Amino acid sequence: MFNRLSVQTGVVFFVGMALVVGGLSWILYSRESEALPEKAAAKAAEAAFLVSSSIADDVHYRRAFQIWKNLNGLLKSVTHEGFSIKEYAVVDASGMVLTHSDPKAHRIMTPMQTGEDGTVWSGDTLKVTQTIVHPSDGRTLGHLMLSF
């Protein structure tokens, strides 16, 4: 009799613990799933800031080919934490394209609209706009737009 009661108690304890652990795991999974787009946007904004800092000198001197060469290398090579750059554009302070990942559709020195700095989700694509600033005096040289 005592042995049978302890088996029943053990089974009830096991099922209860499994339900509690399963419920807590589901709650943590839900929270992480909701936070993932925000974390991805923060990582993408950080990447855009680093890229804009690295090309600031070339934008200042309007070295379109050098910018294209550097960014095209990034487009082909960088995949970090599941993210890869799908498209890029660099626009100078007057709104003219310096380089684009699709140069046939967006020719050099043609006007292009830029949005506000920040990140925007468009379906499954994350679009980031970052101001390119001069390293020494902080004036705006142009804008970098990346799509992940």
mmCIF file of C-alpha atoms in Angstrom:
data_model
loop_
_atom_site.group_PDB
_atom_site.id
_atom_site.type_symbol
_atom_site.label_atom_id
_atom_site.label_comp_id
_atom_site.label_asym_id
_atom_site.label_seq_id
_atom_site.Cartn_x
_atom_site.Cartn_y
_atom_site.Cartn_z
ATOM 1 C CA MET A 1 0.000 0.000 0.000
ATOM 2 C CA PHE A 2 2.737 2.447 0.968
ATOM 3 C CA ASN A 3 4.731 1.614 -2.159
ATOM 4 C CA ARG A 4 1.747 2.283 -4.404
ATOM 5 C CA LEU A 5 1.103 5.667 -2.762
ATOM 6 C CA SER A 6 4.713 6.764 -3.218
ATOM 7 C CA VAL A 7 4.593 5.848 -6.936
ATOM 8 C CA GLN A 8 1.401 7.870 -7.370
ATOM 9 C CA THR A 9 2.914 10.802 -5.479
ATOM 10 C CA GLY A 10 6.043 10.571 -7.618
ATOM 11 C CA VAL A 11 4.028 10.587 -10.844
ATOM 12 C CA VAL A 12 1.917 13.550 -9.694
ATOM 13 C CA PHE A 13 5.090 15.425 -8.654
ATOM 14 C CA PHE A 14 6.765 14.675 -12.001
ATOM 15 C CA VAL A 15 3.742 15.797 -14.043
ATOM 16 C CA GLY A 16 3.390 18.934 -11.923
ATOM 17 C CA MET A 17 7.059 19.845 -12.359
ATOM 18 C CA ALA A 18 6.855 19.170 -16.099
ATOM 19 C CA LEU A 19 3.878 21.528 -16.399
ATOM 20 C CA VAL A 20 5.603 24.255 -14.387
ATOM 21 C CA VAL A 21 8.857 23.984 -16.365
ATOM 22 C CA GLY A 22 6.968 23.850 -19.663
ATOM 23 C CA GLY A 23 4.935 26.929 -18.751
ATOM 24 C CA LEU A 24 7.994 28.912 -17.704
ATOM 25 C CA SER A 25 9.840 27.872 -20.850
ATOM 26 C CA TRP A 26 6.915 29.046 -22.987
ATOM 27 C CA ILE A 27 6.845 32.412 -21.208
ATOM 28 C CA LEU A 28 10.599 32.911 -21.733
ATOM 29 C CA TYR A 29 10.308 31.862 -25.374
ATOM 30 C CA SER A 30 7.466 34.342 -25.934
ATOM 31 C CA ARG A 31 9.424 37.189 -24.352
ATOM 32 C CA GLU A 32 12.539 36.457 -26.389
ATOM 33 C CA SER A 33 10.499 36.180 -29.592
ATOM 34 C CA GLU A 34 8.937 39.593 -28.967
ATOM 35 C CA ALA A 35 12.336 41.151 -28.181
ATOM 36 C CA LEU A 36 14.101 39.694 -31.243
ATOM 37 C CA PRO A 37 13.062 42.425 -33.741
ATOM 38 C CA GLU A 38 14.231 45.136 -31.332
ATOM 39 C CA LYS A 39 17.567 43.394 -30.783
ATOM 40 C CA ALA A 40 18.005 42.931 -34.529
ATOM 41 C CA ALA A 41 17.241 46.604 -35.153
ATOM 42 C CA ALA A 42 19.796 47.650 -32.524
ATOM 43 C CA LYS A 43 22.485 45.420 -34.085
ATOM 44 C CA ALA A 44 21.674 46.745 -37.560
ATOM 45 C CA ALA A 45 21.838 50.356 -36.366
ATOM 46 C CA GLU A 46 25.214 49.668 -34.775
ATOM 47 C CA ALA A 47 26.471 48.101 -38.013
ATOM 48 C CA ALA A 48 25.224 51.095 -40.023
ATOM 49 C CA PHE A 49 26.996 53.483 -37.649
ATOM 50 C CA LEU A 50 30.269 51.582 -38.040
ATOM 51 C CA VAL A 51 29.967 51.476 -41.828
ATOM 52 C CA SER A 52 29.092 55.179 -42.014
ATOM 53 C CA SER A 53 32.100 56.016 -39.858
ATOM 54 C CA SER A 54 34.400 53.966 -42.071
ATOM 55 C CA ILE A 55 33.287 55.647 -45.323
ATOM 56 C CA ALA A 56 33.029 59.231 -44.001
ATOM 57 C CA ASP A 57 36.378 60.276 -45.496
ATOM 58 C CA ASP A 58 35.475 58.859 -48.913
ATOM 59 C CA VAL A 59 32.086 60.603 -48.822
ATOM 60 C CA HIS A 60 33.774 63.884 -47.874
ATOM 61 C CA TYR A 61 36.059 63.672 -50.926
ATOM 62 C CA ARG A 62 33.297 62.157 -53.117
ATOM 63 C CA ARG A 63 35.280 59.025 -53.944
ATOM 64 C CA ALA A 64 32.313 57.153 -55.396
ATOM 65 C CA PHE A 65 34.311 54.219 -56.740
ATOM 66 C CA GLN A 66 36.117 53.652 -53.428
ATOM 67 C CA ILE A 67 32.799 53.728 -51.532
ATOM 68 C CA TRP A 68 31.260 51.298 -54.024
ATOM 69 C CA LYS A 69 34.277 48.993 -53.809
ATOM 70 C CA ASN A 70 34.192 48.897 -49.996
ATOM 71 C CA LEU A 71 30.423 48.448 -49.701
ATOM 72 C CA ASN A 72 30.217 45.928 -52.518
ATOM 73 C CA GLY A 73 32.816 43.853 -50.665
ATOM 74 C CA LEU A 74 30.608 44.030 -47.562
ATOM 75 C CA LEU A 75 27.567 43.055 -49.583
ATOM 76 C CA LYS A 76 29.259 39.897 -50.820
ATOM 77 C CA SER A 77 31.144 38.833 -47.715
ATOM 78 C CA VAL A 78 29.468 39.770 -44.452
ATOM 79 C CA THR A 79 26.936 37.486 -42.837
ATOM 80 C CA HIS A 80 26.861 37.990 -39.086
ATOM 81 C CA GLU A 81 24.423 36.347 -36.683
ATOM 82 C CA GLY A 82 22.093 35.442 -39.531
ATOM 83 C CA PHE A 83 22.092 38.921 -41.059
ATOM 84 C CA SER A 84 23.447 39.900 -44.431
ATOM 85 C CA ILE A 85 23.300 43.200 -46.255
ATOM 86 C CA LYS A 86 20.859 42.970 -49.164
ATOM 87 C CA GLU A 87 21.107 46.521 -50.490
ATOM 88 C CA TYR A 88 22.961 49.751 -49.773
ATOM 89 C CA ALA A 89 22.918 53.363 -50.902
ATOM 90 C CA VAL A 90 25.113 56.344 -50.087
ATOM 91 C CA VAL A 91 23.684 59.791 -50.712
ATOM 92 C CA ASP A 92 25.591 63.039 -50.251
ATOM 93 C CA ALA A 93 24.336 66.017 -48.239
ATOM 94 C CA SER A 94 22.587 67.503 -51.281
ATOM 95 C CA GLY A 95 20.583 64.305 -51.863
ATOM 96 C CA MET A 96 22.566 62.984 -54.832
ATOM 97 C CA VAL A 97 23.501 59.305 -55.084
ATOM 98 C CA LEU A 98 27.206 58.630 -54.634
ATOM 99 C CA THR A 99 26.873 54.856 -54.901
ATOM 100 C CA HIS A 100 24.209 52.179 -54.820
ATOM 101 C CA SER A 101 24.177 48.392 -54.833
ATOM 102 C CA ASP A 102 22.080 48.550 -58.013
ATOM 103 C CA PRO A 103 23.875 51.181 -60.116
ATOM 104 C CA LYS A 104 21.709 50.575 -63.185
ATOM 105 C CA ALA A 105 18.536 51.598 -61.350
ATOM 106 C CA HIS A 106 20.163 54.336 -59.239
ATOM 107 C CA ARG A 107 22.832 56.110 -61.234
ATOM 108 C CA ILE A 108 25.523 58.285 -59.672
ATOM 109 C CA MET A 109 24.583 61.939 -59.088
ATOM 110 C CA THR A 110 20.858 61.403 -59.489
ATOM 111 C CA PRO A 111 18.522 62.587 -56.721
ATOM 112 C CA MET A 112 17.340 60.108 -54.106
ATOM 113 C CA GLN A 113 15.055 60.596 -51.134
ATOM 114 C CA THR A 114 16.408 59.692 -47.710
ATOM 115 C CA GLY A 115 14.335 59.124 -44.630
ATOM 116 C CA GLU A 116 14.967 60.002 -41.039
ATOM 117 C CA ASP A 117 17.749 58.252 -39.157
ATOM 118 C CA GLY A 118 16.599 55.008 -37.622
ATOM 119 C CA THR A 119 15.386 51.528 -38.379
ATOM 120 C CA VAL A 120 12.165 50.427 -40.074
ATOM 121 C CA TRP A 121 10.846 46.919 -40.623
ATOM 122 C CA SER A 122 9.282 46.386 -44.046
ATOM 123 C CA GLY A 123 7.999 42.813 -44.063
ATOM 124 C CA ASP A 124 11.032 40.657 -43.388
ATOM 125 C CA THR A 125 13.479 43.375 -44.484
ATOM 126 C CA LEU A 126 15.086 45.737 -41.986
ATOM 127 C CA LYS A 127 15.932 49.147 -43.445
ATOM 128 C CA VAL A 128 18.406 51.374 -41.629
ATOM 129 C CA THR A 129 19.222 55.018 -42.374
ATOM 130 C CA GLN A 130 22.319 56.541 -40.780
ATOM 131 C CA THR A 131 23.709 60.053 -41.147
ATOM 132 C CA ILE A 132 27.323 60.197 -42.263
ATOM 133 C CA VAL A 133 29.119 62.873 -40.271
ATOM 134 C CA HIS A 134 32.542 64.446 -40.686
ATOM 135 C CA PRO A 135 34.883 62.925 -38.092
ATOM 136 C CA SER A 136 36.411 66.179 -36.903
ATOM 137 C CA ASP A 137 33.691 68.830 -37.005
ATOM 138 C CA GLY A 138 30.498 66.733 -36.971
ATOM 139 C CA ARG A 139 28.838 68.276 -40.016
ATOM 140 C CA THR A 140 26.551 66.127 -42.120
ATOM 141 C CA LEU A 141 28.224 64.704 -45.207
ATOM 142 C CA GLY A 142 25.386 62.486 -46.382
ATOM 143 C CA HIS A 143 23.305 59.443 -45.542
ATOM 144 C CA LEU A 144 23.882 55.712 -45.622
ATOM 145 C CA MET A 145 20.919 53.401 -46.201
ATOM 146 C CA LEU A 146 21.263 49.680 -45.626
ATOM 147 C CA SER A 147 18.741 46.883 -46.056
ATOM 148 C CA PHE A 148 19.215 43.655 -44.130
#
